[in-house]
CSV table of C-alpha atoms in Angstrom, one decimal:
chain,number,residue,atom,x,y,z
A,1,MET,CA,40.8,-23.8,62.0
A,2,PRO,CA,40.0,-21.3,59.0
A,3,SER,CA,40.0,-23.4,55.8
A,4,PRO,CA,42.6,-22.8,53.3
A,5,ASN,CA,40.2,-22.3,50.2
A,6,LYS,CA,38.3,-19.5,52.4
A,7,LYS,CA,39.2,-16.8,49.7
A,8,GLU,CA,38.6,-19.0,46.8
A,9,ASN,CA,35.1,-19.3,47.7
A,10,ILE,CA,33.9,-15.8,48.5
A,11,TRP,CA,31.1,-15.1,45.7
A,12,TYR,CA,32.1,-12.0,44.4
A,13,LYS,CA,35.4,-14.0,43.0
A,14,ASN,CA,33.3,-16.6,41.5
A,15,TYR,CA,33.5,-16.4,37.5
A,16,MET,CA,29.9,-18.7,37.4
A,17,VAL,CA,28.7,-15.5,39.7
A,18,LEU,CA,29.5,-13.0,37.5
A,19,ILE,CA,28.5,-14.6,34.4
A,20,PHE,CA,25.2,-15.7,35.2
A,21,VAL,CA,24.1,-13.6,38.2
A,22,ILE,CA,25.1,-10.5,36.6
A,23,GLY,CA,26.2,-10.7,33.5
A,24,LEU,CA,23.2,-12.2,31.5
A,25,PRO,CA,20.6,-10.1,33.2
A,26,VAL,CA,23.0,-6.7,31.9
A,27,PHE,CA,23.5,-8.2,28.6
A,28,VAL,CA,19.2,-9.0,28.5
A,29,ILE,CA,19.0,-5.4,29.2
A,30,ILE,CA,21.5,-4.3,26.7
A,31,VAL,CA,20.0,-6.1,23.6
A,32,CYS,CA,16.2,-4.6,24.9
A,33,LEU,CA,17.5,-1.2,25.1
A,34,PHE,CA,18.9,-2.1,21.4
A,35,PHE,CA,15.4,-3.4,20.1
A,36,ILE,CA,14.0,-0.6,21.4
A,37,PHE,CA,15.6,2.0,19.8
A,38,TYR,CA,15.7,-0.2,16.8
A,39,SER,CA,12.4,-0.8,16.3
A,40,ILE,CA,11.5,3.5,17.3
A,41,LYS,CA,14.3,4.9,14.8
A,42,ILE,CA,13.4,2.5,12.0
A,43,GLN,CA,9.1,1.9,12.1
A,44,ASP,CA,7.9,-0.7,9.0
A,45,SER,CA,6.0,2.2,6.5
A,46,THR,CA,2.7,1.3,5.9
A,47,VAL,CA,0.6,1.6,2.7
A,48,ARG,CA,-0.8,4.4,2.1
A,49,ASP,CA,-4.3,4.3,0.6
A,50,ASP,CA,-7.7,6.0,1.1
A,51,TRP,CA,-8.7,5.8,4.9
A,52,TYR,CA,-9.9,8.4,7.2
A,53,MET,CA,-11.4,8.2,10.9
A,54,ASP,CA,-14.7,7.9,12.2
A,55,GLY,CA,-14.4,8.0,15.4
A,56,LYS,CA,-12.0,5.7,17.1
A,57,THR,CA,-12.4,3.5,14.0
A,58,LEU,CA,-10.3,3.5,10.7
A,59,TYR,CA,-12.5,2.8,7.1
A,60,GLN,CA,-10.9,2.6,4.3
A,61,ASP,CA,-12.6,4.9,1.4
A,62,ALA,CA,-13.7,2.8,-2.0
A,63,SER,CA,-15.4,5.5,-3.5
A,64,ARG,CA,-13.3,6.2,-6.0
A,65,ASP,CA,-12.9,2.9,-6.6
A,66,GLN,CA,-16.3,2.3,-6.8
A,67,LEU,CA,-16.5,5.3,-9.3
A,68,SER,CA,-13.9,4.0,-12.0
A,69,TYR,CA,-16.0,0.7,-12.0
A,70,ASP,CA,-18.8,2.8,-12.8
A,71,LEU,CA,-17.6,4.2,-15.4
A,72,ASP,CA,-15.5,1.3,-16.5
A,73,LEU,CA,-12.5,3.1,-17.5
A,74,SER,CA,-9.1,1.6,-17.3
A,75,GLY,CA,-5.5,2.2,-18.9
A,76,ILE,CA,-2.3,1.1,-19.7
A,77,MET,CA,0.7,2.6,-18.3
A,78,ARG,CA,4.4,1.9,-20.5
A,79,PHE,CA,7.6,2.3,-19.1
A,80,ASP,CA,10.8,3.1,-21.3
A,81,GLY,CA,13.2,4.5,-19.0
A,82,LYS,CA,12.3,7.0,-17.1
A,83,THR,CA,9.6,8.3,-19.4
A,84,VAL,CA,6.1,7.5,-18.2
A,85,ARG,CA,3.3,6.6,-20.3
A,86,PHE,CA,-0.5,6.2,-19.8
A,87,GLU,CA,-3.6,5.7,-22.6
A,88,LEU,CA,-6.8,6.2,-20.8
A,89,ARG,CA,-9.2,4.1,-21.9
A,90,TYR,CA,-12.9,5.5,-21.9
A,91,PRO,CA,-15.4,1.9,-22.9
A,92,ALA,CA,-16.7,2.3,-26.5
A,93,GLU,CA,-20.4,3.4,-26.3
A,94,SER,CA,-19.4,6.3,-24.1
A,95,LEU,CA,-16.3,7.6,-26.9
A,96,ALA,CA,-19.8,6.8,-29.4
A,97,SER,CA,-22.0,9.3,-27.3
A,98,GLY,CA,-19.4,11.8,-26.1
A,99,LYS,CA,-21.0,10.9,-22.5
A,100,LEU,CA,-19.6,9.5,-19.5
A,101,LYS,CA,-22.0,6.9,-18.2
A,102,ASP,CA,-23.0,9.1,-15.5
A,103,GLY,CA,-24.2,11.6,-18.1
A,104,SER,CA,-21.0,13.8,-17.9
A,105,PRO,CA,-19.2,15.0,-20.5
A,106,LEU,CA,-16.7,12.9,-21.9
A,107,THR,CA,-13.5,14.7,-21.7
A,108,TYR,CA,-9.2,13.9,-21.1
A,109,PRO,CA,-8.0,15.5,-18.0
A,110,LYS,CA,-5.2,17.7,-18.3
A,111,GLN,CA,-3.4,16.2,-15.7
A,112,LEU,CA,-3.1,12.9,-13.3
A,113,SER,CA,-1.8,11.9,-10.5
A,114,VAL,CA,0.5,8.8,-10.0
A,115,ARG,CA,1.3,7.4,-6.7
A,116,ILE,CA,4.3,4.5,-6.9
A,117,SER,CA,4.4,2.9,-3.6
A,118,HIS,CA,6.9,0.6,-2.3
A,119,ALA,CA,5.3,-2.8,-0.7
A,120,THR,CA,8.2,-2.4,2.4
A,121,ASP,CA,10.2,0.5,2.0
A,122,ILE,CA,8.9,3.9,2.4
A,123,ASN,CA,12.1,5.8,0.7
A,124,LYS,CA,11.6,4.2,-2.6
A,125,ASP,CA,7.9,6.0,-3.5
A,126,LYS,CA,7.8,7.9,-5.7
A,127,ASP,CA,4.3,10.8,-6.3
A,128,PHE,CA,4.6,12.3,-9.9
A,129,VAL,CA,1.8,14.0,-12.6
A,130,ILE,CA,1.6,12.9,-16.1
A,131,THR,CA,0.6,15.8,-18.2
A,132,HIS,CA,-2.1,15.3,-21.5
A,133,THR,CA,-0.4,15.3,-24.7
A,134,GLN,CA,-2.6,13.9,-27.2
A,135,ASP,CA,-5.9,12.0,-27.7
A,136,ASN,CA,-6.0,9.9,-24.4
A,137,LEU,CA,-2.3,9.9,-23.9
A,138,TYR,CA,-0.6,11.2,-21.4
A,139,GLN,CA,3.4,11.7,-20.2
A,140,GLY,CA,6.0,12.3,-17.1
A,141,MET,CA,8.7,11.5,-15.6
A,142,VAL,CA,10.3,9.3,-12.8
A,143,GLU,CA,13.0,7.3,-11.6
A,144,LEU,CA,12.7,4.3,-10.1
A,145,ASP,CA,15.0,1.5,-8.2
A,146,ASN,CA,15.9,-1.2,-9.9
A,147,THR,CA,15.6,-3.7,-7.7
A,148,PRO,CA,12.5,-6.3,-8.2
A,149,ALA,CA,10.2,-5.7,-5.6
A,150,LYS,CA,6.6,-5.3,-5.4
A,151,TYR,CA,5.0,-2.1,-5.8
A,152,TYR,CA,1.4,-1.0,-5.6
A,153,LEU,CA,0.1,1.7,-8.1
A,154,GLN,CA,-2.4,4.4,-8.6
A,155,VAL,CA,-3.5,6.4,-11.8
A,156,SER,CA,-5.7,9.2,-10.7
A,157,HIS,CA,-7.8,12.4,-11.0
A,158,ASP,CA,-8.2,14.7,-8.4
A,159,GLN,CA,-10.6,17.0,-9.0
A,160,GLN,CA,-14.3,16.0,-10.4
A,161,PRO,CA,-15.4,13.8,-11.1
A,162,ASN,CA,-12.6,12.0,-9.1
A,163,TRP,CA,-12.0,8.4,-9.4
A,164,ARG,CA,-8.5,6.1,-9.5
A,165,LEU,CA,-7.3,3.4,-10.8
A,166,ILE,CA,-5.2,0.9,-8.7
A,167,GLN,CA,-3.0,-2.0,-9.8
A,168,THR,CA,-0.6,-4.3,-7.3
A,169,GLN,CA,2.8,-4.9,-9.5
A,170,LYS,CA,6.2,-5.7,-9.5
A,171,LEU,CA,9.0,-3.8,-11.2
A,172,PRO,CA,10.8,-2.8,-13.1
A,173,ALA,CA,7.8,-4.0,-15.9
A,174,ALA,CA,7.2,-2.2,-19.3
A,175,ASN,CA,3.8,-2.5,-18.9
A,176,ILE,CA,1.3,-2.5,-16.4
A,177,SER,CA,-2.3,-3.0,-17.3
A,178,PHE,CA,-5.4,-1.3,-15.2
A,179,GLN,CA,-8.8,-2.4,-14.7
A,180,PRO,CA,-11.7,-1.1,-12.7
A,181,LEU,CA,-12.0,-3.3,-9.3
A,182,SER,CA,-14.0,-7.0,-9.7
A,183,SER,CA,-15.0,-7.0,-6.4
A,184,PHE,CA,-17.7,-4.4,-7.2
A,185,ALA,CA,-19.0,-6.5,-9.8
A,186,GLU,CA,-19.3,-9.7,-7.6
A,187,SER,CA,-21.1,-7.6,-4.6
A,188,ARG,CA,-23.4,-6.9,-7.4
A,189,SER,CA,-24.3,-10.3,-8.3
A,190,ALA,CA,-25.1,-11.5,-4.8
A,191,LEU,CA,-28.4,-12.9,-4.0
A,192,PRO,CA,-30.4,-10.8,-1.4
A,193,ASP,CA,-31.0,-12.5,1.9
A,194,GLN,CA,-34.4,-14.0,1.9
A,195,LYS,CA,-34.7,-16.1,4.7
A,196,ASP,CA,-37.9,-14.4,5.7
A,197,LYS,CA,-39.0,-16.9,2.8
A,198,ARG,CA,-37.9,-20.0,3.6
A,199,ALA,CA,-39.9,-22.8,4.8
A,200,SER,CA,-39.5,-22.7,8.2
A,201,HIS,CA,-40.2,-18.9,8.3
A,202,LYS,CA,-43.7,-19.9,6.7
A,203,GLN,CA,-44.5,-22.1,9.4
């Protein structure tokens, strides 16, 4: 004689089967598809810098940073609302001789390029030009986001001599100081490898 509960034991009518065997895998698939779409549609922006490919290897070009260190360039950027003012500073010996440290004539470029890159949001990046006004002063206009955040700033001369000054700063800020990278000084002060002159090598 068939059991009276036979119909109630049919597998596709069991709520546990519907939840764990069918519902849970379907939910996981939907979540995976959502994250795949999200990762493609909203990609993390990368920090902009001087990079180049050599074969399949990625390298960073620091030649412009090296030149700003060799010329001993520095500067001060000041923000006043949407107005940006920049003071390009040459070393005292260059001002006295009228020549840069590489021997080229000391001149003030007519324009400098400024790049302000948000640490995580590419939509807040700003590129603009500042123009020489008088003496060592430059001026330009930019409108930055008012939300405090970390930014990478760059002031560069894109013609010869091709140098740049870079700084990391939390904005908004009133003043930003640009100095040559100290890493070049550290690399020059490193002692040469003299392992061939050690006692173990003389024996």
